[in-house]
């Protein structure tokens, strides 16, 4: 088989960028991305794409209408395709067995059933969505139980390793492409076909082939290891605050050991995003299901530490503001789960803001990319409040950071947007209530400069002594309680 047509079911954060880059790098292949959501497809077909990814606009513009198409006609795209990516969402289950931990595979299953129903010739089906180990087995089972006569399927696992904000770069220059397949001549042939697609731009040594289960588990393990590094440095950050060490210095010293490496050691208010939490919980659930409670407990700690870190940060804000934020105004800089994305899924900002709102704070929120509607939706969801009306009364969303800080008691930086480093904080200080506080949950600001200006400055993994604060600003700081 020579792959001429590819279909991707799911035009989301994964399917959209992945298939746009495939279309860009493989002009000999026709790529059709389908979705059941008419709105999503309409957005992909418009000038303003539904997701923000640096470099994506250019890629889509070049290929759309040439060999890249977005459509809601799922049946036709499946029928015509030689290879089908399943890139639908696999959220954490919110009901029934495994609630709150297991991945919900209902959308993946729906795709498998649809493929079996409409396919009229042999297809390679590629599981791109993150799934539990052995999900390919279930997909294969559904496909073969429902297929038409003389139609056969090969199911491959090809997990994505895209980080938001750098998805296009990750696709163009991947550390590795992982392809798992059945250990049989047919499986090998299917793996070779998919490798051929990536071979258009990825060096052969970077295309790793494994058995299906290893591929599925590698995806979960990779995200668990990355999340574990963030939780490890965040655990050390709490120790730093209690002992006088500086977590940036510790991270730098630790990271210079080439066996450890320097990446993912940036202490923060906590990790967010659609993958880390979900994949960790999924791993925990799988370990429990195969009766490995020690393994489950080990990985559970990584997510527990993350909850501890963001709770610790919001408690610190309240404590520093003289143990009450009721009716105080706090400017929140950043709501996305990290910079260069408009995505807020599992963003630590949701939890820190909810905590502060519970304490009665008024929040003036500014984020350069997140839509106001999204912020409102996140803060009023049933997961974080039982009183959405009260929340909406306490929240104001701004499009100008200087407006957001007017008459505020404090600024809390919750996302590491580069532009936050460039603001005129002297000017901000002049229009804030005094004493003015700044809580840098991402360690991106020039703390010494802020202290000198007169900000009471707090950050993750480092304590500025009260003497230093007073010396630098020449001002008297009222006592505040601090429990290390
Ligand atoms: C992640 C994985 O990196 C990617 O390979 C996978 O396929 C999807 O999940 P993503 O969620 O987009 O990607 O973001 P990532 O850059 O990994 O950051 C995750 C979270 O950890 C963010 O909230 C980020 O701010 C936080 N983080 C990351 C830290 O707090 N400190 C760090 O040192 C690194
Ligand atoms: P991810 O981050 O995994 O890409 P998203 O939620 O961004 O997840 O995107 C998943 C997309 O899959 C959504 O746009 C959703 O409408 C689509 N989808 C889910 N189930 C189906 C289905 N059965 N058929 C077609 N599209 C689907």
Coordinates of C-alpha atoms in Angstrom, one line a residue, residues 18-402:
X18 CA -0.1 17.1 13.7
X19 CA -2.1 16.8 10.5
X20 CA -1.3 20.3 9.3
X21 CA 2.4 19.5 9.6
X22 CA 2.0 16.2 7.8
X23 CA 0.2 18.0 5.0
X24 CA 3.0 20.6 4.9
X25 CA 5.8 18.1 4.8
X26 CA 4.0 15.5 2.5
X27 CA 2.6 17.4 -0.5
X28 CA 2.0 13.9 -2.1
X29 CA -0.5 13.0 0.6
X30 CA -4.0 14.4 0.9
X31 CA -4.9 15.1 4.5
X32 CA -8.5 15.6 5.7
X33 CA -9.2 16.5 9.3
X34 CA -12.7 15.8 10.5
X35 CA -14.6 16.6 13.6
X36 CA -18.2 16.2 14.8
X37 CA -18.1 19.8 16.0
X38 CA -19.3 22.1 13.2
X39 CA -17.9 25.1 15.1
X40 CA -14.4 23.7 15.3
X41 CA -14.3 22.9 11.6
X42 CA -15.7 26.3 10.7
X43 CA -12.9 27.9 12.8
X44 CA -10.2 25.8 11.1
X45 CA -11.7 27.0 7.8
X46 CA -11.6 30.6 8.9
X47 CA -8.8 33.1 9.2
X48 CA -8.7 32.7 13.1
X49 CA -7.8 29.2 13.9
X50 CA -9.4 27.6 17.0
X51 CA -6.1 27.1 18.7
X52 CA -3.1 29.4 19.1
X53 CA 0.3 27.8 18.3
X54 CA 3.3 29.8 17.1
X55 CA 4.0 29.0 13.5
X56 CA 0.7 27.1 12.9
X57 CA -1.1 29.9 11.0
X58 CA 1.7 29.9 8.3
X59 CA 1.6 26.1 7.9
X60 CA -2.2 26.0 7.6
X61 CA -2.4 28.9 5.2
X62 CA 0.1 27.2 2.9
X63 CA -1.6 23.9 2.8
X64 CA -5.4 24.6 3.3
X65 CA -7.3 23.9 0.1
X66 CA -4.1 22.3 -1.5
X67 CA -3.7 19.0 0.3
X68 CA -5.2 19.9 3.7
X69 CA -8.9 20.0 4.3
X70 CA -11.1 20.4 7.3
X71 CA -14.6 18.9 7.2
X72 CA -17.5 17.5 9.1
X73 CA -18.1 14.8 6.5
X74 CA -16.6 12.1 8.7
X75 CA -18.0 9.1 6.7
X76 CA -16.5 10.2 3.3
X77 CA -13.1 11.0 4.8
X78 CA -12.9 7.6 6.5
X79 CA -14.1 5.8 3.3
X80 CA -11.4 7.5 1.2
X81 CA -8.5 7.3 3.6
X82 CA -5.7 4.6 3.6
X83 CA -4.7 5.6 7.1
X84 CA -6.8 7.1 9.9
X85 CA -5.6 8.9 13.0
X86 CA -7.8 8.8 16.0
X87 CA -7.1 12.1 17.8
X88 CA -10.1 12.6 19.9
X89 CA -10.2 13.6 23.6
X90 CA -9.7 11.0 26.3
X91 CA -10.6 13.0 29.4
X92 CA -10.5 11.6 33.0
X93 CA -13.8 9.8 33.7
X94 CA -16.3 11.8 35.6
X95 CA -18.7 9.0 36.4
X96 CA -18.8 5.3 37.2
X97 CA -16.0 2.9 37.6
X98 CA -12.6 4.7 37.7
X99 CA -14.3 8.1 38.2
X100 CA -11.8 10.8 38.6
X101 CA -8.9 8.7 37.5
X102 CA -9.4 6.4 34.6
X103 CA -9.4 7.7 31.0
X104 CA -12.8 7.9 29.4
X105 CA -12.5 6.0 26.1
X106 CA -16.1 6.6 24.9
X107 CA -14.9 9.0 22.1
X108 CA -12.2 6.6 21.0
X109 CA -14.7 3.7 20.9
X110 CA -17.2 5.8 19.0
X111 CA -14.5 6.4 16.3
X112 CA -13.6 2.7 16.1
X113 CA -17.3 1.8 15.6
X114 CA -17.7 4.5 13.0
X115 CA -14.6 3.3 11.1
X116 CA -15.8 -0.3 11.1
X117 CA -19.2 0.8 9.9
X118 CA -18.1 2.8 6.9
X119 CA -14.8 1.4 5.8
X120 CA -15.0 -0.5 2.5
X121 CA -11.3 -1.5 2.1
X122 CA -8.3 -2.2 4.4
X123 CA -7.2 0.6 6.6
X124 CA -4.4 1.4 9.0
X125 CA -5.9 2.9 12.2
X126 CA -3.5 4.9 14.3
X127 CA -4.2 5.6 18.0
X128 CA -2.9 9.1 18.5
X129 CA -5.0 10.1 21.6
X130 CA -3.4 9.2 24.9
X131 CA -4.9 5.9 26.0
X132 CA -4.4 3.3 28.7
X133 CA -2.2 0.4 28.0
X134 CA -3.9 -2.2 25.8
X135 CA -6.5 0.2 24.4
X136 CA -5.3 -0.8 20.9
X137 CA -6.5 -4.3 21.8
X138 CA -10.0 -3.0 22.5
X139 CA -10.0 -0.9 19.3
X140 CA -8.9 -4.0 17.3
X141 CA -11.6 -6.0 18.9
X142 CA -14.3 -3.5 18.0
X143 CA -13.1 -3.1 14.5
X144 CA -12.9 -6.8 13.8
X145 CA -16.3 -7.5 15.3
X146 CA -18.0 -4.9 13.2
X147 CA -16.1 -4.9 9.9
X148 CA -17.5 -5.5 6.5
X149 CA -16.6 -8.7 4.7
X150 CA -13.0 -8.7 3.2
X151 CA -12.0 -5.5 5.1
X152 CA -9.1 -5.8 7.5
X153 CA -7.5 -3.3 9.9
X154 CA -4.1 -2.8 11.5
X155 CA -4.1 -0.8 14.6
X156 CA -0.9 1.2 15.5
X157 CA 0.0 3.3 18.5
X158 CA 1.7 6.6 17.7
X159 CA 1.5 8.8 20.8
X160 CA 2.0 12.6 20.5
X161 CA 4.7 14.3 22.5
X162 CA 3.6 17.9 21.7
X163 CA 4.0 20.6 24.3
X164 CA 1.6 23.4 23.8
X165 CA 3.1 26.6 22.6
X166 CA 5.9 24.7 20.9
X167 CA 3.8 22.1 19.1
X168 CA 4.8 23.0 15.6
X169 CA 8.5 23.0 16.5
X170 CA 8.1 19.7 18.4
X171 CA 6.4 18.2 15.2
X172 CA 9.1 19.5 12.9
X173 CA 12.1 18.6 15.1
X174 CA 10.9 15.8 17.4
X175 CA 13.2 14.1 19.9
X176 CA 11.7 10.9 18.7
X177 CA 8.6 9.5 16.9
X178 CA 7.2 6.4 18.6
X179 CA 5.3 3.8 16.6
X180 CA 4.0 0.7 18.2
X181 CA 2.5 -2.2 16.2
X182 CA 1.4 -5.8 16.3
X183 CA 4.3 -8.2 16.1
X184 CA 3.3 -9.8 12.8
X185 CA 4.2 -9.3 9.1
X186 CA 1.0 -7.3 8.7
X187 CA 1.8 -5.2 11.8
X188 CA 5.4 -4.6 10.5
X189 CA 4.0 -3.5 7.1
X190 CA 1.7 -1.0 8.8
X191 CA 4.5 0.4 11.0
X192 CA 6.6 0.8 7.8
X193 CA 3.8 2.8 6.1
X194 CA 3.5 5.2 9.0
X195 CA 7.3 5.4 9.3
X196 CA 7.3 6.4 5.6
X197 CA 5.0 9.3 6.3
X198 CA 7.3 10.7 9.1
X199 CA 10.3 9.8 7.0
X200 CA 9.4 12.8 4.8
X201 CA 11.1 15.0 7.4
X202 CA 12.3 13.0 10.4
X203 CA 15.6 11.1 10.4
X204 CA 15.3 7.4 10.4
X205 CA 17.2 7.0 13.7
X206 CA 14.6 9.1 15.5
X207 CA 11.7 6.9 14.4
X208 CA 11.5 4.2 17.2
X209 CA 9.3 1.2 16.6
X210 CA 8.2 -1.0 19.5
X211 CA 5.4 -3.4 20.4
X212 CA 2.0 -1.7 20.8
X213 CA 1.9 -1.9 24.6
X214 CA 5.3 -0.4 25.1
X215 CA 4.4 2.5 22.9
X216 CA 1.1 3.1 24.8
X217 CA 2.9 2.9 28.2
X218 CA 5.8 5.0 27.1
X219 CA 3.5 7.9 26.5
X220 CA 2.1 7.8 30.0
X221 CA 5.5 7.2 31.5
X222 CA 7.1 10.1 29.7
X223 CA 4.4 12.5 31.0
X224 CA 4.6 11.0 34.5
X225 CA 8.4 11.5 34.6
X226 CA 8.2 15.1 33.4
X227 CA 5.5 15.9 36.0
X228 CA 7.6 14.1 38.6
X229 CA 10.5 16.5 38.0
X230 CA 8.3 19.5 38.4
X231 CA 6.8 18.1 41.6
X232 CA 10.3 17.2 42.9
X233 CA 11.7 20.7 42.4
X234 CA 8.4 22.1 43.9
X235 CA 8.9 20.0 47.0
X236 CA 12.5 21.3 47.3
X237 CA 11.1 24.9 46.8
X238 CA 9.1 24.5 50.1
X239 CA 12.2 23.4 51.8
X240 CA 14.1 26.4 50.4
X241 CA 11.5 28.8 51.8
X242 CA 11.9 27.2 55.2
X243 CA 15.6 27.1 55.3
X244 CA 16.9 30.1 53.4
X245 CA 18.1 28.3 50.4
X246 CA 17.2 29.6 46.9
X247 CA 15.5 27.0 44.7
X248 CA 16.9 28.6 41.5
X249 CA 20.4 28.0 42.8
X250 CA 19.6 24.5 43.9
X251 CA 17.9 23.7 40.5
X252 CA 20.9 25.0 38.6
X253 CA 23.4 23.1 40.7
X254 CA 21.4 19.9 40.5
X255 CA 20.7 20.3 36.8
X256 CA 24.3 20.6 35.9
X257 CA 24.8 16.9 36.7
X258 CA 24.6 15.5 33.2
X259 CA 22.9 12.4 34.5
X260 CA 20.0 14.6 35.8
X261 CA 19.9 17.4 33.2
X262 CA 18.6 20.9 33.5
X263 CA 15.1 20.8 31.9
X264 CA 11.8 20.8 33.8
X265 CA 13.4 22.0 37.0
X266 CA 11.7 25.3 37.1
X267 CA 9.9 25.6 40.4
X268 CA 6.4 27.1 40.0
X269 CA 3.0 27.5 41.4
X270 CA 2.3 24.0 40.0
X271 CA 1.9 22.2 36.8
X272 CA -1.2 22.3 34.6
X273 CA -2.3 21.4 31.1
X274 CA -4.4 18.7 29.7
X275 CA -1.9 15.9 30.0
X276 CA 0.1 15.7 33.2
X277 CA -2.7 15.3 35.7
X278 CA -4.8 13.1 33.4
X279 CA -2.0 10.8 32.5
X280 CA -0.7 10.5 36.1
X281 CA -4.2 9.6 37.3
X282 CA -4.5 7.1 34.5
X283 CA -1.2 5.5 35.5
X284 CA -2.3 5.3 39.1
X285 CA -5.5 3.7 38.0
X286 CA -3.8 1.1 35.8
X287 CA -1.4 0.2 38.6
X288 CA -4.3 -0.2 41.0
X289 CA -6.2 -2.4 38.5
X290 CA -3.2 -4.7 38.1
X291 CA -2.9 -4.9 41.9
X292 CA 0.3 -2.8 42.3
X293 CA -0.7 -0.5 45.1
X294 CA 2.9 0.6 45.9
X295 CA 3.3 1.7 42.3
X296 CA 0.0 3.5 42.4
X297 CA 0.9 5.3 45.6
X298 CA 4.2 6.4 44.3
X299 CA 2.8 8.1 41.3
X300 CA -0.2 9.5 43.2
X301 CA 2.3 11.5 45.3
X302 CA 3.4 13.4 42.2
X303 CA -0.1 14.9 41.8
X304 CA -0.6 15.3 45.5
X305 CA 2.5 17.4 45.7
X306 CA 1.1 19.6 42.8
X307 CA -2.1 20.3 44.8
X308 CA 0.0 21.1 47.9
X309 CA 2.2 23.5 45.9
X310 CA -0.7 25.6 44.5
X311 CA -2.5 25.6 47.9
X312 CA 0.6 26.6 49.6
X313 CA 1.0 29.6 47.2
X314 CA -2.6 30.8 47.7
X315 CA -2.3 30.4 51.5
X316 CA 0.9 32.5 51.4
X317 CA -0.8 35.3 49.6
X318 CA -3.5 35.4 52.3
X319 CA -1.0 35.2 55.1
X320 CA 1.1 38.0 53.7
X321 CA -1.9 40.2 53.2
X322 CA -2.4 40.3 57.0
X323 CA -4.3 37.1 57.0
X324 CA -7.3 38.4 55.1
X325 CA -8.1 39.1 51.5
X326 CA -11.8 39.7 52.0
X327 CA -12.8 42.7 49.9
X328 CA -9.2 43.3 48.9
X329 CA -8.4 43.6 45.2
X330 CA -5.8 41.4 43.6
X331 CA -4.6 41.7 40.1
X332 CA -3.9 38.3 38.6
X333 CA -1.4 38.2 35.7
X334 CA -1.8 35.1 33.6
X335 CA -4.5 32.5 33.5
X336 CA -3.2 30.1 30.9
X337 CA -1.5 27.0 32.3
X338 CA 1.8 28.2 30.7
X339 CA 3.0 30.9 28.4
X340 CA 2.4 31.1 24.7
X341 CA -1.0 29.3 24.8
X342 CA -4.6 30.3 25.4
X343 CA -5.3 26.9 27.0
X344 CA -6.4 26.9 30.6
X345 CA -7.0 23.2 31.1
X346 CA -6.0 22.3 34.7
X347 CA -4.2 25.6 35.0
X348 CA -3.0 26.3 38.5
X349 CA -4.5 29.8 38.1
X350 CA -8.0 28.2 38.3
X351 CA -7.2 26.7 41.7
X352 CA -5.3 29.7 43.1
X353 CA -8.0 32.1 42.0
X354 CA -10.8 29.9 43.4
X355 CA -9.0 29.7 46.7
X356 CA -8.7 33.5 46.8
X357 CA -12.4 33.9 45.8
X358 CA -13.4 31.6 48.6
X359 CA -11.6 33.9 50.9
X360 CA -13.6 36.8 49.6
X361 CA -11.0 38.5 47.4
X362 CA -11.9 40.6 44.3
X363 CA -9.9 39.5 41.3
X364 CA -8.8 41.7 38.4
X365 CA -7.6 39.1 35.9
X366 CA -5.5 39.8 32.8
X367 CA -4.1 37.2 30.4
X368 CA -2.7 38.1 27.0
X369 CA -4.3 35.2 25.2
X370 CA -7.1 33.6 27.2
X371 CA -10.7 34.6 26.2
X372 CA -12.7 36.2 29.0
X373 CA -15.5 33.7 28.5
X374 CA -13.1 30.9 29.2
X375 CA -11.9 32.4 32.5
X376 CA -15.5 32.9 33.6
X377 CA -16.4 29.3 32.6
X378 CA -13.4 27.9 34.5
X379 CA -14.0 29.9 37.7
X380 CA -17.8 29.1 37.7
X381 CA -17.5 25.4 37.0
X382 CA -19.1 23.1 39.5
X383 CA -15.6 21.6 40.2
X384 CA -14.5 24.8 41.9
X385 CA -17.6 26.6 43.2
X386 CA -21.1 26.0 44.3
X387 CA -22.0 29.7 43.9
X388 CA -21.2 30.9 40.3
X389 CA -23.1 34.1 40.7
X390 CA -21.0 35.2 43.7
X391 CA -17.8 34.4 41.7
X392 CA -18.9 36.5 38.8
X393 CA -19.5 39.4 41.1
X394 CA -16.0 39.2 42.5
X395 CA -14.2 38.7 39.1
X396 CA -13.3 41.4 36.6
X397 CA -11.4 40.6 33.4
X398 CA -9.2 43.2 31.9
X399 CA -7.5 43.6 28.5
X400 CA -4.9 46.1 29.9
X401 CA -2.6 45.1 32.8
X402 CA -2.3 48.7 33.9

